[in-house]
Structure formats: C-alpha cells, structure tokens
Coordinates of N, CA and C in Angstrom, one line a residue:
M4 N 17.8 4.2 -26.3 CA 16.5 4.8 -26.4 C 16.6 6.1 -27.1
K5 N 15.5 6.6 -27.6 CA 15.4 7.8 -28.3 C 15.3 9.0 -27.3
R6 N 16.0 10.1 -27.5 CA 15.9 11.2 -26.6 C 14.6 11.9 -26.7
K7 N 14.1 12.5 -25.7 CA 12.8 13.2 -25.7 C 13.0 14.5 -26.5
P8 N 11.9 15.1 -27.0 CA 12.0 16.3 -27.7 C 12.5 17.5 -26.8
F9 N 13.1 18.5 -27.5 CA 13.7 19.6 -26.8 C 12.8 20.3 -25.8
Y10 N 11.5 20.5 -26.2 CA 10.6 21.2 -25.4 C 10.3 20.5 -24.1
Q11 N 10.4 19.2 -24.0 CA 10.2 18.5 -22.8 C 11.4 18.6 -21.9
R12 N 12.6 18.6 -22.5 CA 13.8 18.8 -21.7 C 13.9 20.2 -21.2
L13 N 13.5 21.2 -22.0 CA 13.4 22.6 -21.6 C 12.5 22.8 -20.5
S14 N 11.3 22.1 -20.5 CA 10.4 22.2 -19.4 C 10.9 21.8 -18.1
S15 N 11.7 20.7 -18.1 CA 12.3 20.2 -16.8 C 13.4 21.1 -16.4
M16 N 14.2 21.7 -17.3 CA 15.2 22.6 -16.9 C 14.6 23.9 -16.3
L17 N 13.5 24.4 -16.9 CA 12.9 25.6 -16.4 C 12.3 25.3 -15.0
S18 N 11.8 24.1 -14.8 CA 11.2 23.8 -13.5 C 12.3 23.8 -12.4
M19 N 13.5 23.3 -12.8 CA 14.6 23.4 -11.8 C 15.1 24.8 -11.6
A20 N 15.1 25.6 -12.6 CA 15.5 27.0 -12.5 C 14.5 27.8 -11.6
I21 N 13.2 27.6 -11.8 CA 12.2 28.2 -11.0 C 12.3 27.8 -9.6
G22 N 12.6 26.5 -9.4 CA 12.8 25.9 -8.0 C 13.9 26.6 -7.3
L23 N 15.0 26.9 -8.0 CA 16.1 27.6 -7.4 C 15.8 29.0 -7.1
A24 N 14.9 29.6 -8.0 CA 14.5 31.0 -7.7 C 13.6 31.1 -6.4
Y25 N 12.8 30.1 -6.2 CA 12.0 30.0 -5.0 C 12.9 29.8 -3.8
L26 N 13.8 28.9 -3.9 CA 14.8 28.7 -2.8 C 15.5 29.9 -2.5
G27 N 16.0 30.7 -3.5 CA 16.7 31.9 -3.2 C 15.8 33.0 -2.6
G28 N 14.6 33.1 -3.0 CA 13.7 34.0 -2.4 C 13.4 33.7 -0.9
G29 N 13.2 32.4 -0.7 CA 13.0 32.0 0.7 C 14.2 32.2 1.6
L30 N 15.4 31.9 1.1 CA 16.6 32.2 1.8 C 16.8 33.7 2.1
F31 N 16.4 34.5 1.1 CA 16.6 35.9 1.3 C 15.6 36.4 2.4
L32 N 14.4 35.9 2.4 CA 13.5 36.4 3.4 C 13.9 35.9 4.8
V33 N 14.5 34.7 4.9 CA 14.9 34.3 6.2 C 16.2 34.9 6.7
A34 N 17.1 35.1 5.8 CA 18.5 35.5 6.2 C 18.6 37.1 6.2
S35 N 17.9 37.8 5.4 CA 18.1 39.2 5.2 C 17.3 40.0 6.3
S36 N 17.9 41.1 6.6 CA 17.2 42.0 7.6 C 16.6 43.2 6.8
A37 N 16.9 43.3 5.5 CA 16.3 44.4 4.8 C 14.8 44.1 4.4
T38 N 13.9 45.0 4.6 CA 12.5 44.8 4.3 C 12.1 45.7 3.2
F39 N 12.7 46.8 2.9 CA 12.4 47.7 1.8 C 11.0 48.2 2.0
G40 N 10.4 48.1 3.1 CA 9.0 48.6 3.4 C 7.9 47.9 2.7
M41 N 8.2 46.8 2.0 CA 7.1 46.1 1.4 C 7.1 44.6 1.7
L42 N 8.2 44.1 2.3 CA 8.2 42.7 2.6 C 7.6 42.4 4.0
P43 N 7.0 41.3 4.2 CA 6.4 41.0 5.5 C 7.5 41.0 6.6
S44 N 7.0 41.3 7.8 CA 8.0 41.3 9.0 C 7.5 40.4 10.1
G45 N 8.4 40.1 11.0 CA 8.0 39.2 12.1 C 8.0 37.8 11.7
V46 N 7.1 37.1 12.5 CA 7.0 35.6 12.3 C 6.5 35.3 10.9
I47 N 5.6 36.1 10.4 CA 5.0 35.8 9.0 C 6.1 35.8 8.0
R48 N 7.1 36.6 8.1 CA 8.2 36.6 7.2 C 9.0 35.3 7.2
Y49 N 9.2 34.7 8.4 CA 10.0 33.5 8.5 C 9.1 32.3 8.1
L50 N 7.8 32.3 8.3 CA 6.9 31.3 7.9 C 6.8 31.3 6.3
F51 N 6.7 32.4 5.8 CA 6.6 32.5 4.3 C 7.9 32.1 3.7
G52 N 9.0 32.6 4.2 CA 10.3 32.2 3.7 C 10.5 30.7 3.8
G53 N 10.1 30.1 4.9 CA 10.2 28.6 5.1 C 9.4 27.9 4.0
M54 N 8.2 28.4 3.8 CA 7.3 27.8 2.8 C 7.9 27.9 1.4
L55 N 8.5 29.0 1.1 CA 9.2 29.2 -0.2 C 10.4 28.2 -0.3
I56 N 11.1 28.0 0.7 CA 12.3 27.1 0.7 C 11.8 25.6 0.4
V57 N 10.7 25.2 1.1 CA 10.2 23.9 1.0 C 9.6 23.7 -0.4
Y58 N 8.8 24.7 -0.9 CA 8.3 24.5 -2.2 C 9.3 24.6 -3.3
G59 N 10.3 25.4 -3.1 CA 11.4 25.5 -4.1 C 12.2 24.2 -4.2
G60 N 12.4 23.6 -3.0 CA 13.1 22.3 -3.0 C 12.3 21.2 -3.7
Y61 N 11.0 21.2 -3.4 CA 10.1 20.3 -4.1 C 10.1 20.4 -5.6
R62 N 10.0 21.7 -6.0 CA 9.9 22.0 -7.4 C 11.2 21.6 -8.1
F63 N 12.4 21.9 -7.5 CA 13.6 21.5 -8.1 C 13.8 20.0 -8.2
Y64 N 13.4 19.3 -7.1 CA 13.5 17.9 -7.1 C 12.6 17.2 -8.2
R65 N 11.4 17.8 -8.3 CA 10.5 17.3 -9.3 C 11.0 17.5 -10.7
G66 N 11.6 18.7 -11.0 CA 12.2 19.0 -12.3 C 13.5 18.1 -12.5
Y67 N 14.2 17.8 -11.5 CA 15.4 17.0 -11.6 C 15.0 15.5 -12.0
I68 N 14.0 15.0 -11.3 CA 13.5 13.6 -11.6 C 13.0 13.6 -13.1
Q69 N 12.3 14.6 -13.5 CA 11.7 14.7 -14.8 C 12.9 14.8 -15.8
Y70 N 13.9 15.5 -15.5 CA 15.1 15.6 -16.4 C 15.8 14.3 -16.5
Q71 N 15.9 13.6 -15.4 CA 16.6 12.3 -15.5 C 15.8 11.3 -16.3
N72 N 14.4 11.4 -16.2 CA 13.6 10.5 -17.0 C 13.6 10.8 -18.5
D73 N 13.8 12.1 -18.8 CA 13.8 12.6 -20.2 C 15.1 12.1 -20.9
N74 N 16.2 12.0 -20.1 CA 17.5 11.6 -20.7 C 17.7 10.1 -20.8
D75 N 16.7 9.3 -20.3 CA 16.9 7.9 -20.3 C 16.4 7.3 -21.7

C-alpha cells in the first residue's frame, strides 16, 4: 500500500507527543510537593492531576492507533 502523506504522519506523532506532555504534567501534579504558589493544592490538585493522566493516556493511545493506520 501507499504510505500516507507526511503531514498526516506528523499529526499522529504530535498527538502522541502532546499526550506524553499531558501525562507528564499529571504525574508532576500528583507526585510533586512543590506548588510554586500558583498550582492548585489539596484534593483539587490530585483530581486535576488524575484527569490529566487519563486524558494524556487517551490522547497518546489515539495518536498511536492513528500512526499505526497511517503506516499500513
């Protein structure tokens, strides 16, 4: 089969990279004790971090599936 155009492959790779960034941000919020005076604190911090982890995982998975389909 013919490979997809570069911009479609780039889109799926960027989606995976952004998913990893969301995952990293969520892990930082959950695992770090530094707040720098501007990050949320308490339960809201852990809920927001958990939401970022879930969304980052979803976005990475969606980009990975799209990347697999682009290379077929």
